[in-house]
Amino acid sequence: MAKFCSSCGGSVESGQKYCMHCGAPVVEASFVNDAQNGAQSAVPQPQAQVITNGSPLSRAWNELKAEKGLIGKALILTIITCIPIANFLSTGYLLKYGVDAALGGKDGLPEKIASKANFMLGFFTAVISLVWGLVIGILSSIPVIGVLAGLAVLVLAPCLILCQMRLGLFGSLGSAFELTKVWDLFRPNIGTTLVIFWAPAAVVLVISFVAGIVGALFGGFGAILGSLGDVTALFAAGTVSIVALLIVLVIAFVSVFANLVVYRAFGYFVAETAPQWVRDGMVANPQVHI
């Protein structure tokens, strides 16, 4: 490869220490290139930024609205939720939907509802909720402390979902009770997690309240019809029963829909604020990303 003097531009043969044209010392080109490359590599390179489209809650809501076949799957989940033991399937499905978001999944709602994995996730989620319920129940039975425990539940409720997210990521019940790690994530993000948890719950409460008023009105109407005779009483009883069943199904449907949003939003929240959970979970539980 031809070389040239850095002073006069004249040609320099390989191995020469001085330029034959001007006498200037010859600087090896490779050394110059290495020095330049080293200087360039020392300059911090810009890192790729994770671009998020809004808050975790808004992302989950917008994604769910655009989901095809949402109503059908939500209805199936609603029916399963109302069946004892089988409701583990729906709970596990909800948790898997959230874990998929933490793993960066873009496929939307999982296809399978009835699967062994969903059932086991739902079962262990129920165990976690039971332990939380027992602790709260014991504390609530203590005078004065019971009031404080009730208030604490309102604030600490998101921690229950975070424990469940650890269960889904790591695939072990023990990881869900590593409360120091849950607390370290929750404490600096109290406001965000409270909004994610309670905003959908507030919508469910409002709809349940309205449904309760409608049910009371139909109940009063049925009582009036029942006083008119045997035939009208039978008709009234049937009508009130149907309305009551529909109200229960509506509330259950809205609750399922809200939980889909909550779990998906918590998945996005974990992905953004606790990426170490995701990395460690994939190492401890390789099946989680399949």
Coordinates of N, CA and C in Angstrom, one line a residue, residues 122-221:
G122 N -53.0 -19.1 37.9 CA -54.2 -18.7 38.7 C -54.2 -19.2 40.1
F123 N -53.8 -20.5 40.2 CA -53.9 -21.2 41.5 C -52.9 -20.5 42.5
F124 N -51.6 -20.2 42.0 CA -50.6 -19.6 42.9 C -51.0 -18.1 43.1
T125 N -51.6 -17.5 42.2 CA -52.1 -16.1 42.4 C -53.1 -16.1 43.5
A126 N -54.0 -17.1 43.5 CA -55.0 -17.2 44.6 C -54.3 -17.4 45.9
V127 N -53.2 -18.2 45.9 CA -52.5 -18.5 47.2 C -51.9 -17.1 47.7
I128 N -51.3 -16.4 46.8 CA -50.8 -15.1 47.2 C -51.9 -14.2 47.8
S129 N -53.0 -14.1 47.1 CA -54.1 -13.3 47.6 C -54.6 -13.8 48.9
L130 N -54.6 -15.1 49.1 CA -55.1 -15.7 50.4 C -54.2 -15.3 51.5
V131 N -52.9 -15.3 51.3 CA -51.9 -14.9 52.3 C -52.1 -13.5 52.7
W132 N -52.2 -12.6 51.7 CA -52.5 -11.2 51.9 C -53.8 -11.0 52.7
G133 N -54.8 -11.7 52.3 CA -56.1 -11.6 53.0 C -56.0 -12.0 54.5
L134 N -55.3 -13.1 54.8 CA -55.1 -13.6 56.1 C -54.4 -12.6 57.0
V135 N -53.3 -12.0 56.4 CA -52.5 -11.0 57.2 C -53.4 -9.8 57.5
I136 N -54.1 -9.3 56.5 CA -55.0 -8.2 56.7 C -56.1 -8.4 57.6
G137 N -56.7 -9.7 57.5 CA -57.7 -10.0 58.4 C -57.3 -10.1 59.9
I138 N -56.1 -10.6 60.1 CA -55.5 -10.6 61.5 C -55.3 -9.2 62.0
L139 N -54.7 -8.4 61.2 CA -54.4 -7.0 61.6 C -55.7 -6.2 61.8
S140 N -56.7 -6.5 61.0 CA -58.0 -5.7 61.1 C -58.7 -6.1 62.4
S141 N -58.4 -7.3 63.0 CA -59.1 -7.7 64.2 C -58.6 -7.0 65.4
I142 N -57.4 -6.3 65.3 CA -56.8 -5.7 66.4 C -57.3 -4.2 66.5
P143 N -57.8 -3.8 67.7 CA -58.4 -2.5 67.8 C -57.3 -1.4 67.5
V144 N -57.8 -0.4 66.9 CA -57.0 0.8 66.4 C -56.1 0.4 65.2
I145 N -55.3 -0.7 65.4 CA -54.5 -1.1 64.3 C -55.3 -1.6 63.1
G146 N -56.5 -2.1 63.4 CA -57.4 -2.5 62.3 C -57.8 -1.4 61.4
V147 N -58.0 -0.2 62.0 CA -58.4 0.9 61.1 C -57.2 1.3 60.3
L148 N -56.0 1.3 60.9 CA -54.8 1.7 60.1 C -54.5 0.6 59.0
A149 N -54.8 -0.6 59.4 CA -54.6 -1.7 58.4 C -55.5 -1.5 57.2
G150 N -56.8 -1.1 57.5 CA -57.7 -0.9 56.4 C -57.3 0.2 55.5
L151 N -56.7 1.3 56.0 CA -56.2 2.4 55.2 C -55.0 1.9 54.5
A152 N -54.1 1.1 55.1 CA -52.9 0.7 54.5 C -53.2 -0.2 53.2
V153 N -54.3 -1.0 53.3 CA -54.7 -1.8 52.2 C -55.0 -1.0 51.0
L154 N -55.6 0.1 51.1 CA -55.9 1.0 50.0 C -54.7 1.5 49.3
V155 N -53.6 1.7 50.1 CA -52.4 2.3 49.6 C -51.5 1.2 49.0
L156 N -51.5 0.0 49.7 CA -50.6 -1.0 49.4 C -51.1 -2.0 48.4
A157 N -52.4 -1.8 48.0 CA -53.0 -2.8 47.0 C -52.2 -3.0 45.8
P158 N -51.5 -2.0 45.2 CA -50.7 -2.3 44.0 C -49.6 -3.3 44.3
C159 N -49.1 -3.4 45.5 CA -48.0 -4.3 45.9 C -48.5 -5.8 45.6
L160 N -49.8 -6.0 45.8 CA -50.3 -7.4 45.5 C -50.1 -7.8 44.0
I161 N -50.4 -6.8 43.2 CA -50.2 -7.1 41.7 C -48.7 -7.2 41.4
L162 N -47.9 -6.4 42.0 CA -46.4 -6.5 41.8 C -45.9 -7.9 42.2
C163 N -46.4 -8.4 43.4 CA -46.0 -9.8 43.8 C -46.5 -10.8 42.8
Q164 N -47.6 -10.6 42.2 CA -48.1 -11.5 41.2 C -47.3 -11.5 39.9
M165 N -46.8 -10.2 39.6 CA -46.0 -10.1 38.4 C -44.7 -10.8 38.6
R166 N -44.1 -10.8 39.8 CA -42.9 -11.5 40.0 C -43.1 -13.0 39.9
L167 N -44.3 -13.5 40.4 CA -44.7 -14.9 40.2 C -44.7 -15.3 38.7
G168 N -45.3 -14.4 37.9 CA -45.4 -14.7 36.5 C -44.0 -14.7 35.8
L169 N -43.2 -13.8 36.2 CA -41.9 -13.6 35.6 C -40.9 -14.7 36.0
F170 N -40.9 -15.0 37.3 CA -39.9 -16.0 37.8 C -40.4 -17.4 37.9
G171 N -41.7 -17.6 37.8 CA -42.3 -18.9 37.9 C -42.2 -19.6 39.2
S172 N -42.0 -18.9 40.3 CA -41.9 -19.5 41.6 C -42.7 -18.7 42.6
L173 N -43.3 -19.4 43.5 CA -44.1 -18.7 44.6 C -43.2 -17.9 45.5
G174 N -42.0 -18.4 45.8 CA -41.1 -17.7 46.7 C -40.7 -16.3 46.2
S175 N -40.6 -16.2 44.9 CA -40.2 -14.9 44.3 C -41.3 -13.8 44.6
A176 N -42.5 -14.3 44.7 CA -43.6 -13.4 44.9 C -43.6 -12.8 46.3
F177 N -42.9 -13.4 47.2 CA -42.9 -13.0 48.6 C -41.5 -12.3 49.0
E178 N -40.7 -12.0 47.9 CA -39.5 -11.2 48.2 C -40.0 -9.7 48.3
L179 N -40.5 -9.4 49.4 CA -41.2 -8.2 49.7 C -40.3 -6.9 49.6
T180 N -39.0 -7.1 50.0 CA -38.1 -6.0 49.9 C -37.9 -5.5 48.5
K181 N -37.9 -6.4 47.5 CA -37.7 -6.0 46.1 C -39.0 -5.4 45.6
V182 N -40.2 -5.9 46.1 CA -41.4 -5.3 45.7 C -41.5 -3.9 46.3
W183 N -41.1 -3.7 47.5 CA -41.2 -2.4 48.2 C -40.3 -1.4 47.5
D184 N -39.1 -1.9 47.2 CA -38.1 -1.0 46.5 C -38.6 -0.4 45.2
L185 N -39.4 -1.2 44.5 CA -40.0 -0.7 43.3 C -41.3 0.1 43.6
F186 N -42.0 -0.3 44.6 CA -43.3 0.4 44.8 C -43.0 1.8 45.4
R187 N -42.1 1.9 46.4 CA -42.0 3.1 47.2 C -41.7 4.4 46.3
P188 N -40.8 4.4 45.4 CA -40.6 5.6 44.6 C -41.7 5.8 43.5
N189 N -42.6 4.8 43.3 CA -43.6 4.9 42.3 C -45.0 4.8 42.8
I190 N -45.2 5.2 44.0 CA -46.5 5.1 44.7 C -47.6 5.7 43.9
G191 N -47.4 6.9 43.4 CA -48.5 7.6 42.7 C -48.9 6.9 41.4
T192 N -47.9 6.5 40.6 CA -48.1 5.8 39.4 C -48.9 4.5 39.6
T193 N -48.4 3.7 40.5 CA -49.0 2.4 40.8 C -50.4 2.5 41.3
L194 N -50.7 3.5 42.1 CA -52.0 3.7 42.7 C -53.0 4.1 41.6
V195 N -52.5 4.9 40.6 CA -53.4 5.3 39.5 C -53.7 4.1 38.6
I196 N -52.7 3.3 38.4 CA -52.9 2.1 37.5 C -53.9 1.1 38.2
F197 N -53.8 1.0 39.5 CA -54.6 0.0 40.2 C -56.1 0.6 40.4
W198 N -56.2 1.8 40.9 CA -57.5 2.3 41.3 C -58.3 3.0 40.3
A199 N -57.7 3.5 39.2 CA -58.5 4.2 38.2 C -59.5 3.2 37.5
P200 N -59.0 2.0 37.0 CA -60.0 1.1 36.5 C -61.0 0.6 37.6
A201 N -60.5 0.4 38.8 CA -61.4 0.0 39.9 C -62.5 1.0 40.2
A202 N -62.2 2.2 40.1 CA -63.2 3.3 40.3 C -64.3 3.2 39.2
V203 N -63.9 2.9 38.0 CA -64.9 2.8 36.9 C -65.8 1.6 37.2
V204 N -65.2 0.5 37.7 CA -66.1 -0.7 38.1 C -67.0 -0.4 39.2
L205 N -66.5 0.4 40.2 CA -67.4 0.8 41.3 C -68.6 1.6 40.9
V206 N -68.3 2.6 40.0 CA -69.4 3.4 39.5 C -70.4 2.6 38.7
I207 N -70.0 1.7 37.8 CA -70.9 0.9 37.1 C -71.7 0.0 38.0
S208 N -71.0 -0.6 39.0 CA -71.7 -1.5 39.9 C -72.7 -0.7 40.7
F209 N -72.4 0.5 41.1 CA -73.4 1.4 41.8 C -74.7 1.6 40.9
V210 N -74.4 2.0 39.7 CA -75.5 2.2 38.8 C -76.3 0.9 38.6
A211 N -75.6 -0.2 38.4 CA -76.3 -1.5 38.2 C -77.1 -1.8 39.5
G212 N -76.6 -1.5 40.6 CA -77.3 -1.7 41.9 C -78.6 -0.9 41.9
I213 N -78.6 0.3 41.5 CA -79.8 1.1 41.5 C -80.8 0.5 40.5
V214 N -80.4 0.1 39.4 CA -81.3 -0.5 38.4 C -81.9 -1.8 39.0
G215 N -81.1 -2.6 39.7 CA -81.6 -3.8 40.3 C -82.6 -3.5 41.4
A216 N -82.4 -2.4 42.1 CA -83.3 -2.1 43.2 C -84.6 -1.6 42.6
L217 N -84.6 -0.9 41.5 CA -85.8 -0.4 40.8 C -86.6 -1.6 40.3
F218 N -85.9 -2.5 39.7 CA -86.6 -3.7 39.2 C -87.2 -4.5 40.3
G219 N -86.4 -4.6 41.4 CA -86.9 -5.3 42.6 C -88.2 -4.7 43.1
G220 N -88.2 -3.4 43.2 CA -89.5 -2.7 43.6 C -90.6 -2.9 42.7
F221 N -90.3 -2.9 41.4 CA -91.3 -3.1 40.4 C -91.9 -4.5 40.5

